[in-house]
PDB file of C-alpha atoms and ligand atoms in Angstrom:
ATOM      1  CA  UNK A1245      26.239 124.629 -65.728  1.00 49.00           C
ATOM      2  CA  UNK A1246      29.429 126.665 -66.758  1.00 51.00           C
ATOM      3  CA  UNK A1247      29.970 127.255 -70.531  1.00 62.00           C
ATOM      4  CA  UNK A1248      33.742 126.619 -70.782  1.00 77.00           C
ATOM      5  CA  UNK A1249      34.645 123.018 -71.262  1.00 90.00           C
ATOM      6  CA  UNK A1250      35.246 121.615 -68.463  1.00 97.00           C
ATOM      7  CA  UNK A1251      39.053 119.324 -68.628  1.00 98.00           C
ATOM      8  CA  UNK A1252      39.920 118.076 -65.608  1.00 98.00           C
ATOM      9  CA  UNK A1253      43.665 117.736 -65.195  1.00 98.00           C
ATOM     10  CA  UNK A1254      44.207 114.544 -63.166  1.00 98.00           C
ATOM     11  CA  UNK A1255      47.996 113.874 -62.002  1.00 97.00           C
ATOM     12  CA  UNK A1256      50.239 111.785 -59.381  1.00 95.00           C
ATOM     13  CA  UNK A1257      51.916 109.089 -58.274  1.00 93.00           C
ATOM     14  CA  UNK A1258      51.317 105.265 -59.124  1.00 90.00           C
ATOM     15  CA  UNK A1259      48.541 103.928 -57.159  1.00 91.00           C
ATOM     16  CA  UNK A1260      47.201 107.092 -55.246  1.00 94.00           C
ATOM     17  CA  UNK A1261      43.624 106.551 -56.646  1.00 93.00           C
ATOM     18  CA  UNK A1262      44.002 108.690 -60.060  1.00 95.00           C
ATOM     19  CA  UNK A1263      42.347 106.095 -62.239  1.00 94.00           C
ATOM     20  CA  UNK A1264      39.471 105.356 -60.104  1.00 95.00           C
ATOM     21  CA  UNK A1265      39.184 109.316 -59.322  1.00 98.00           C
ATOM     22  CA  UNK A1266      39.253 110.172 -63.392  1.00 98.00           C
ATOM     23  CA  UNK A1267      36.745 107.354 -64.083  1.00 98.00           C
ATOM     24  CA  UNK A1268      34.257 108.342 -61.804  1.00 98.00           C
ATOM     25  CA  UNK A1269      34.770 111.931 -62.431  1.00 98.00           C
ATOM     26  CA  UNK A1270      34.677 111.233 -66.157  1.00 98.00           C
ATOM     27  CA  UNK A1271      31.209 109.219 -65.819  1.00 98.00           C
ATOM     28  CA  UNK A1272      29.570 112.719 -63.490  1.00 98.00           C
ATOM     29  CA  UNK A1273      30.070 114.619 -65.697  1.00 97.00           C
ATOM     30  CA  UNK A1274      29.858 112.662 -69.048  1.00 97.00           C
ATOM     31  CA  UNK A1275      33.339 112.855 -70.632  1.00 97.00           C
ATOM     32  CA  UNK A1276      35.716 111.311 -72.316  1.00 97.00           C
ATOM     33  CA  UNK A1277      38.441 109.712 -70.173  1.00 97.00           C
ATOM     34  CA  UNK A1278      41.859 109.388 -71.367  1.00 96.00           C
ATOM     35  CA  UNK A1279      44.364 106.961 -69.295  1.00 96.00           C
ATOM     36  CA  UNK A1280      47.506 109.226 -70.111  1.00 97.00           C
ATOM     37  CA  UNK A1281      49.948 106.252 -68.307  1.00 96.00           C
ATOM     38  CA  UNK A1282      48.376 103.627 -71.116  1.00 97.00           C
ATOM     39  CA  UNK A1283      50.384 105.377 -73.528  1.00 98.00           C
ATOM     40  CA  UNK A1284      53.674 104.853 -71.911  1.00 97.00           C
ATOM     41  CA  UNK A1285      52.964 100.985 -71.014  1.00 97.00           C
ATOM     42  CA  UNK A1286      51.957 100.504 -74.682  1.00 98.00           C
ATOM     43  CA  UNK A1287      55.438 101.984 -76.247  1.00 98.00           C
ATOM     44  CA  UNK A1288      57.595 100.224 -72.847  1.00 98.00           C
ATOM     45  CA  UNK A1289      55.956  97.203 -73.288  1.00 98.00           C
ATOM     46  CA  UNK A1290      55.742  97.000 -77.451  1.00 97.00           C
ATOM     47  CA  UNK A1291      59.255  98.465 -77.814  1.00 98.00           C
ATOM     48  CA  UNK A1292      60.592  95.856 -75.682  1.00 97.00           C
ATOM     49  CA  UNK A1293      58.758  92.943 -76.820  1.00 96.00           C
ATOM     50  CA  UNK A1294      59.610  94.351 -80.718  1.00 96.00           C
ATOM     51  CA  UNK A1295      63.138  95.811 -80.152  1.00 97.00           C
ATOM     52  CA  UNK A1296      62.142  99.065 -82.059  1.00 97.00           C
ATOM     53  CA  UNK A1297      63.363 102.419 -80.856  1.00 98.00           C
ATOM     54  CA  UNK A1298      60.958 103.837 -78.446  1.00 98.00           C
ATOM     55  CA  UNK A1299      60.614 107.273 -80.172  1.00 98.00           C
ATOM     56  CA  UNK A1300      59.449 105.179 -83.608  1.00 98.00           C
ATOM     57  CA  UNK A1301      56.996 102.977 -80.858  1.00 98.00           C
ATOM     58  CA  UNK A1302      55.478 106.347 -79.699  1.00 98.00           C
ATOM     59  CA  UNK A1303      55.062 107.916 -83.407  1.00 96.00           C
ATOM     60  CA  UNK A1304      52.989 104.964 -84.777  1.00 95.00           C
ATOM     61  CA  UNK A1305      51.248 104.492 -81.847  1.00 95.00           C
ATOM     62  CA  UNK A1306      47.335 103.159 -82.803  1.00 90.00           C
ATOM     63  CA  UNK A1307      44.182 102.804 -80.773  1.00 88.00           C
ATOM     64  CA  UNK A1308      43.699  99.122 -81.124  1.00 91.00           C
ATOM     65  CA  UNK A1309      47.835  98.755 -79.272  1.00 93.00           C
ATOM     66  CA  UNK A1310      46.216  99.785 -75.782  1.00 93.00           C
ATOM     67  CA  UNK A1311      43.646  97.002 -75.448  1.00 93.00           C
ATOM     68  CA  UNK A1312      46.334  94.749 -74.720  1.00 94.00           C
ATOM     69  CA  UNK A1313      45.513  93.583 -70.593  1.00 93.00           C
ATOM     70  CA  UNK A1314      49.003  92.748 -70.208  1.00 94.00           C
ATOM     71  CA  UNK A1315      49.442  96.172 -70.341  1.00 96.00           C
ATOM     72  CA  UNK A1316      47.788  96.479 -66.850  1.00 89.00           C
ATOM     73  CA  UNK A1317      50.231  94.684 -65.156  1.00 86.00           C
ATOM     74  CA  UNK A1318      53.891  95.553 -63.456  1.00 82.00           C
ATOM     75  CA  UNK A1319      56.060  94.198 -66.030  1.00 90.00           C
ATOM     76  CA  UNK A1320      54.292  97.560 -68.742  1.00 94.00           C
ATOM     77  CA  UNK A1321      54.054  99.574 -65.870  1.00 90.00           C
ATOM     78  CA  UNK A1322      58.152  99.899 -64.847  1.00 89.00           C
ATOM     79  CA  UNK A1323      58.915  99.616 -69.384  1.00 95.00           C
ATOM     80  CA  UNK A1324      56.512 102.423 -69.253  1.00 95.00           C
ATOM     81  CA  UNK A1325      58.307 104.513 -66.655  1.00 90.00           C
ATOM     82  CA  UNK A1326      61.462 103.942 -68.313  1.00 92.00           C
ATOM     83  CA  UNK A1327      60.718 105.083 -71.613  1.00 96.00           C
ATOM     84  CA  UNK A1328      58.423 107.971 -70.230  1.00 94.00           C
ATOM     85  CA  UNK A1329      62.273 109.794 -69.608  1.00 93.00           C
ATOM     86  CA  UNK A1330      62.871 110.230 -73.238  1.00 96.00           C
ATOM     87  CA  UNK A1331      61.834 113.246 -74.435  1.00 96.00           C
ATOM     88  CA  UNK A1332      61.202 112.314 -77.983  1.00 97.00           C
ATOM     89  CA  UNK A1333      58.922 109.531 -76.679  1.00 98.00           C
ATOM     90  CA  UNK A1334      57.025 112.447 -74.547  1.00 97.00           C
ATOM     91  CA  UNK A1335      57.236 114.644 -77.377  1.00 97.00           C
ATOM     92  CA  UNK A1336      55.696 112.148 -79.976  1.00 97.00           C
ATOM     93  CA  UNK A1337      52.772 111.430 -77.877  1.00 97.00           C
ATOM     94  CA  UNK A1338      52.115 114.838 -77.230  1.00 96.00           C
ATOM     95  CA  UNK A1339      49.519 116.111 -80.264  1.00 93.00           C
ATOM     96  CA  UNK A1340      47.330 112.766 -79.432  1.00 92.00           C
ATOM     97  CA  UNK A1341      47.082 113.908 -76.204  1.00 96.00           C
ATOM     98  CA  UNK A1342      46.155 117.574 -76.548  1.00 96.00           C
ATOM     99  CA  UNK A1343      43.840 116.382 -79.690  1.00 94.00           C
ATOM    100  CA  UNK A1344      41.877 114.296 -77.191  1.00 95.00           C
ATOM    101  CA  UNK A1345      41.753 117.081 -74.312  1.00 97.00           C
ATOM    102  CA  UNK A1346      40.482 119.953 -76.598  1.00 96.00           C
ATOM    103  CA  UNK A1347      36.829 118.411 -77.481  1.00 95.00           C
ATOM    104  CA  UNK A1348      34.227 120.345 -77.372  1.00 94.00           C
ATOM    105  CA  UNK A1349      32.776 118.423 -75.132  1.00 91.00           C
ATOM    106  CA  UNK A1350      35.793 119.015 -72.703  1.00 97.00           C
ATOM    107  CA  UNK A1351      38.089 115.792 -71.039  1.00 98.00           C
ATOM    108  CA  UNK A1352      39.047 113.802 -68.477  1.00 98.00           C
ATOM    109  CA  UNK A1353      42.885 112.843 -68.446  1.00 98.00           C
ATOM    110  CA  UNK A1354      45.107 111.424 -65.735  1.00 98.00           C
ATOM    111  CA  UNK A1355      48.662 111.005 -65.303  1.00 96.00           C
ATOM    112  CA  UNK A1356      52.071 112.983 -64.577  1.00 94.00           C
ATOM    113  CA  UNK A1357      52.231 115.915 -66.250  1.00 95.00           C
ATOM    114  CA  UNK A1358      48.802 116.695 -67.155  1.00 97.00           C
ATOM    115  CA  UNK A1359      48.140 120.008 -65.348  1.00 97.00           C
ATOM    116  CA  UNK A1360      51.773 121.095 -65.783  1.00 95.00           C
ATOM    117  CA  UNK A1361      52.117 120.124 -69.999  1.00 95.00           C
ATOM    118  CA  UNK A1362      49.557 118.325 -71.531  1.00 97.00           C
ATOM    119  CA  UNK A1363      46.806 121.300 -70.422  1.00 97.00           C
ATOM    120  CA  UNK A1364      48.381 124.291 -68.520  1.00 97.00           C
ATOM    121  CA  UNK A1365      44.993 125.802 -69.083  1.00 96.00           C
ATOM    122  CA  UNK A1366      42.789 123.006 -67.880  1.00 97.00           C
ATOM    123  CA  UNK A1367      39.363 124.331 -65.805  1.00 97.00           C
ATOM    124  CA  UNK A1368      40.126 121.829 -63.048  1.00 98.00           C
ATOM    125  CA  UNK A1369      44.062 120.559 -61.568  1.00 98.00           C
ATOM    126  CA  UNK A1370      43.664 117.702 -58.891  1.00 98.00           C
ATOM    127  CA  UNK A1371      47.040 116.773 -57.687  1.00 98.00           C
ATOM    128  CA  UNK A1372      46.350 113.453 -56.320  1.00 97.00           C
ATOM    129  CA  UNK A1373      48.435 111.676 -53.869  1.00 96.00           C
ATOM    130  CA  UNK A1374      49.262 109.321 -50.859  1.00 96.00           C
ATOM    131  CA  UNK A1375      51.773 107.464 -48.578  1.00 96.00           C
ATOM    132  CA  UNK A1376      53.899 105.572 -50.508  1.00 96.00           C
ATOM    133  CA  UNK A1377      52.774 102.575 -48.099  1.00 95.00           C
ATOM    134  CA  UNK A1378      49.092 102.714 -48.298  1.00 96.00           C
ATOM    135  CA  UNK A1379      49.534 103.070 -52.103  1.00 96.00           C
ATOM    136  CA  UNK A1380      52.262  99.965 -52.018  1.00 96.00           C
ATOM    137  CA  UNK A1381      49.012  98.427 -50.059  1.00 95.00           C
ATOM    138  CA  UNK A1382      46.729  99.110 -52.442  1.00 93.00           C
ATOM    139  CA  UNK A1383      48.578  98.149 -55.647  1.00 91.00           C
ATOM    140  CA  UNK A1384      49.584  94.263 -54.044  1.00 92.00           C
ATOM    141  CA  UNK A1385      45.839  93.925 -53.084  1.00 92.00           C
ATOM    142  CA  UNK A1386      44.976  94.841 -56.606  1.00 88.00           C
ATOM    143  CA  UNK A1387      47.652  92.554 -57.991  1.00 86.00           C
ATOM    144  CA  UNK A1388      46.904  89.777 -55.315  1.00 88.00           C
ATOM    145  CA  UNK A1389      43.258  90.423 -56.580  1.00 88.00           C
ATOM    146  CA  UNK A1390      43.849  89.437 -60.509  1.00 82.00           C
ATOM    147  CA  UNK A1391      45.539  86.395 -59.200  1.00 83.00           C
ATOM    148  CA  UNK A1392      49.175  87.651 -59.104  1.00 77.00           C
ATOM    149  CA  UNK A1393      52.280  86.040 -56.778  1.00 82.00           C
ATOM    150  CA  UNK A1394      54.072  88.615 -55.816  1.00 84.00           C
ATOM    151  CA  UNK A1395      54.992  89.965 -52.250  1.00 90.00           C
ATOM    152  CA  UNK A1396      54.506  93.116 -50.486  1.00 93.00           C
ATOM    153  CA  UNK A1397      58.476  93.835 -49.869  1.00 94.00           C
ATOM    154  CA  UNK A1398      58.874  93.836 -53.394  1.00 93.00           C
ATOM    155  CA  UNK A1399      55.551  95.829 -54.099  1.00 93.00           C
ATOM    156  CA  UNK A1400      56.845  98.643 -52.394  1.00 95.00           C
ATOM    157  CA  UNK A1401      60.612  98.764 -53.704  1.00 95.00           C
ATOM    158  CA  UNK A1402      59.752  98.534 -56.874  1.00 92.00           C
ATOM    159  CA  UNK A1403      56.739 101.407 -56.188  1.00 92.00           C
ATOM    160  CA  UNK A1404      59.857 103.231 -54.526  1.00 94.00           C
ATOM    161  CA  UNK A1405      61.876 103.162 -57.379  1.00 91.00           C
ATOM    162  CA  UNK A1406      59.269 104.127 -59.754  1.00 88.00           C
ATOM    163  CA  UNK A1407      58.448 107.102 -57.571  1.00 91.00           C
ATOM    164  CA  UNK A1408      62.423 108.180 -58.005  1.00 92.00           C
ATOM    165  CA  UNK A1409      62.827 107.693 -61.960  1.00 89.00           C
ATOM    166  CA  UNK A1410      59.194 109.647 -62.538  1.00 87.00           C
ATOM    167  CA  UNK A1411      60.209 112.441 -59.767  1.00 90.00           C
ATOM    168  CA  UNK A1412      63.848 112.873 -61.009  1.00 91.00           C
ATOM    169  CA  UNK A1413      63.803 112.538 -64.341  1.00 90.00           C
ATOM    170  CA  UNK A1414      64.453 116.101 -66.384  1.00 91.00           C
ATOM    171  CA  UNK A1415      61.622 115.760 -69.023  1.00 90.00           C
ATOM    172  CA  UNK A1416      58.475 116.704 -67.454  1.00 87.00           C
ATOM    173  CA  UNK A1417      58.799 115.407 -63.970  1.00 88.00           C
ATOM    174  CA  UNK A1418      55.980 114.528 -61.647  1.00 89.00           C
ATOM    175  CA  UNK A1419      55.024 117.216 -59.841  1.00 89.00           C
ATOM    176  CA  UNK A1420      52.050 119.235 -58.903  1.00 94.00           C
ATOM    177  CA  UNK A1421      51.065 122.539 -60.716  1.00 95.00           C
ATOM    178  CA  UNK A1422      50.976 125.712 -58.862  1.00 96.00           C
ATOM    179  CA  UNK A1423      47.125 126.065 -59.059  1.00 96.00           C
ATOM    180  CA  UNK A1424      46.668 122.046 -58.260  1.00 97.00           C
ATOM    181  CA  UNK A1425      43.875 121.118 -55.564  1.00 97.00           C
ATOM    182  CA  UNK A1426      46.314 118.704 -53.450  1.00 97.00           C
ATOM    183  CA  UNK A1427      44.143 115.380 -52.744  1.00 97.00           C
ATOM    184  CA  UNK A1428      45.854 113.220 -50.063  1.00 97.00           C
ATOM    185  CA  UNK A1429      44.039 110.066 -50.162  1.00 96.00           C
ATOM    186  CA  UNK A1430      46.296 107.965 -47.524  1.00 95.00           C
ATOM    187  CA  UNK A1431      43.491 107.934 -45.516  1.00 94.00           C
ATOM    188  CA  UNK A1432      40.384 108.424 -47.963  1.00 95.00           C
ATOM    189  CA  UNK A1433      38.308 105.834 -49.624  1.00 93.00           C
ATOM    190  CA  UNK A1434      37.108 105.668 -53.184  1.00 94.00           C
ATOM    191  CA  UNK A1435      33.892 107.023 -52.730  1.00 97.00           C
ATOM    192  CA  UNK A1436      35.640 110.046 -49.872  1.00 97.00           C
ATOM    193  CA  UNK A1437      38.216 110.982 -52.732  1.00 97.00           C
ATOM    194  CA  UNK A1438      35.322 111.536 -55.527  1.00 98.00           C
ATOM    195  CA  UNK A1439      33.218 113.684 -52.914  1.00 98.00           C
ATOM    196  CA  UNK A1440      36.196 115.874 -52.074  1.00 98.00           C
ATOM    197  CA  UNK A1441      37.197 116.397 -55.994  1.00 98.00           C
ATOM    198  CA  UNK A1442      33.342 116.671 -56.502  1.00 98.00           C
ATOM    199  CA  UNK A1443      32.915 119.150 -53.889  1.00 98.00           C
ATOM    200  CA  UNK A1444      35.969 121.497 -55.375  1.00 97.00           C
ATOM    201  CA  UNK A1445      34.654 121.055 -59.002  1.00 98.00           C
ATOM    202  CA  UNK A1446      31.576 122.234 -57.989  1.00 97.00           C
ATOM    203  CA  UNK A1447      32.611 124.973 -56.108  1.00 96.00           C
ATOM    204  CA  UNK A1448      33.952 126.150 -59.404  1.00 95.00           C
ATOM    205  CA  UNK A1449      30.751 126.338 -61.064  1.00 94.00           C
ATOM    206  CA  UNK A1450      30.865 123.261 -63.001  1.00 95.00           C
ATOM    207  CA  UNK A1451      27.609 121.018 -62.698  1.00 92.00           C
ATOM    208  CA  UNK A1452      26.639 117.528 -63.856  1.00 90.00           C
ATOM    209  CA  UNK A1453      24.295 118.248 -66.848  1.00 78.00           C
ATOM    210  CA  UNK A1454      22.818 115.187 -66.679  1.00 69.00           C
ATOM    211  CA  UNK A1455      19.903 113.763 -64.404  1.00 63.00           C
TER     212      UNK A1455
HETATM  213  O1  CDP B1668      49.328 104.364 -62.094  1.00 51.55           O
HETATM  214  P1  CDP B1668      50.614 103.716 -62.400  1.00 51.55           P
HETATM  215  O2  CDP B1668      51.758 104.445 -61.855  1.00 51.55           O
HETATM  216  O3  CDP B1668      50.672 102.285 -62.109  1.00 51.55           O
HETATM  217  O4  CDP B1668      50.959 103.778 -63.906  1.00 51.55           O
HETATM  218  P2  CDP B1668      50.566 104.709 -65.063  1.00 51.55           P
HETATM  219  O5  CDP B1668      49.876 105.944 -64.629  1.00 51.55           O
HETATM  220  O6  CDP B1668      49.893 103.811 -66.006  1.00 51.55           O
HETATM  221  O7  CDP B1668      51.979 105.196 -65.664  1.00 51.55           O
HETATM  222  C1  CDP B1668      53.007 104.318 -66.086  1.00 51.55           C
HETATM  223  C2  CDP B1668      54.296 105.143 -66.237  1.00 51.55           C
HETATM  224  O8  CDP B1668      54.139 106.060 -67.326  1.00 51.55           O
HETATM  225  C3  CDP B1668      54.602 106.014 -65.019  1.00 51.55           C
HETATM  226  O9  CDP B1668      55.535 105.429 -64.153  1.00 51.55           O
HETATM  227  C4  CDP B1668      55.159 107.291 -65.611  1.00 51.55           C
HETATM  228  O10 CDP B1668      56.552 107.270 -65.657  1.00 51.55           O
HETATM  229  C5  CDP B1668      54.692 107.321 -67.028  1.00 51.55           C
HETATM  230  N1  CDP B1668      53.730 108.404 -67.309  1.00 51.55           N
HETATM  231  C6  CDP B1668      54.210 109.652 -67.626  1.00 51.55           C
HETATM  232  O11 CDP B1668      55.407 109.879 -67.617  1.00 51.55           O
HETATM  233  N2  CDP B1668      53.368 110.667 -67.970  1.00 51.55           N
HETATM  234  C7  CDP B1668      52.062 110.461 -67.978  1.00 51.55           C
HETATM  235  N3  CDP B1668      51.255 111.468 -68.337  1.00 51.55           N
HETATM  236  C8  CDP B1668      51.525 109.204 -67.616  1.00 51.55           C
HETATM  237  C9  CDP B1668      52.398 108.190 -67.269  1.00 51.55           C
END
């Protein structure tokens, strides 16, 4: 087992796997996981349901606000990408971020800008991705799955246009870090993504310490 603590820097687009990845990678290895995008649902979704400025939403952000399951769905996900463009917003949720990805015990975080911002120095970058039609496929079977009406057209515009605002936008735009292990998982399952992320951790000296 290395000594330094092992963060893994987890970023890309919506629905390329990223959660699933950092949650499995996060329970390997025994550490804390930290759903970066939960953040920016919560202050979307609470500053448009409260009509408070985002920026103020972001400051006195608290634990018990991400619990929320409707924060899961769509509706959080595009508030989230929208207010995710204001830098004060970014800037405001930025100490709670790096707080969480310097324990000792070392991190797990996905999202955007992880590996470019949040942790320049992190052990481990996975830049993971896909087609932006086998991840529109994926996110309508998971929203068909928790008994959602929607239809695939619309899945995939709306995945689109997410893809532009996150890509384009001039605060810390999606994209991968120089020293990022690309992961494209068009064509992977759940189980062939963790074995190829696995396979590069380990090849970096990090083991699981546990049995
Ligand atoms: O996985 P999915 O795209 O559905 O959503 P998410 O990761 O929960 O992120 C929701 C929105 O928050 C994204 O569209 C991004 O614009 C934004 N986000 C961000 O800007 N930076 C992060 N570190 C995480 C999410």
């Amino acid at each position: 087992m290395s000594k330094a603590p092992l963060v893994i820097a987890i970023d890309g687009p919506s629905a390329a796997g990223k959660g699933t990845l950092a949650e499995r990678l996060a329970s390997h290895f025994s550490l804390p996981h930290l759903d970066t995008g939960l953040l920016y649902r919560a202050v979307g979704y609470l500053a448009e349901k409260t009509g408070r400025e985002p920026a103020e939403v972001a400051a006195g952000l608290q634990a018990a606000d991400l619990a929320d399951p409707v924060l899961r769905g769509d509706v959080a996900g595009q508030a989230g990408s929208k207010v995710a463009a204001i830098p004060e917003v970014r800037s405001n949720l930025l100490k709670f971020q790096k707080q969480f990805s310097s324990q000792p015990s070392g991190a797990v975080l996905d999202g955007r800008d992880i590996g470019t911002v949040i942790c320049p120095d992190a052990a481990v970058k996975l830049f993971v991705t896909a087609s932006l039609e086998s991840r529109a496929e994926r996110r309508y079977r998971e929203l068909r799955g928790r008994g959602g009406d929607t239809i695939k057209p619309r899945v995939l515009a709306e995945m689109a246009e997410r893809d532009r605002r996150d890509s384009e936008r001039a605060a810390a735009p999606l994209k991968a870090a120089p020293d990022a292990y690309l992961l494209d998982t068009s064509d992977m399952d759940a189980d062939a993504a963790f074995a190829a992320a696995l396979a590069f951790i380990e090849g970096k000296g990090f083991r699981s310490s546990g049995p």
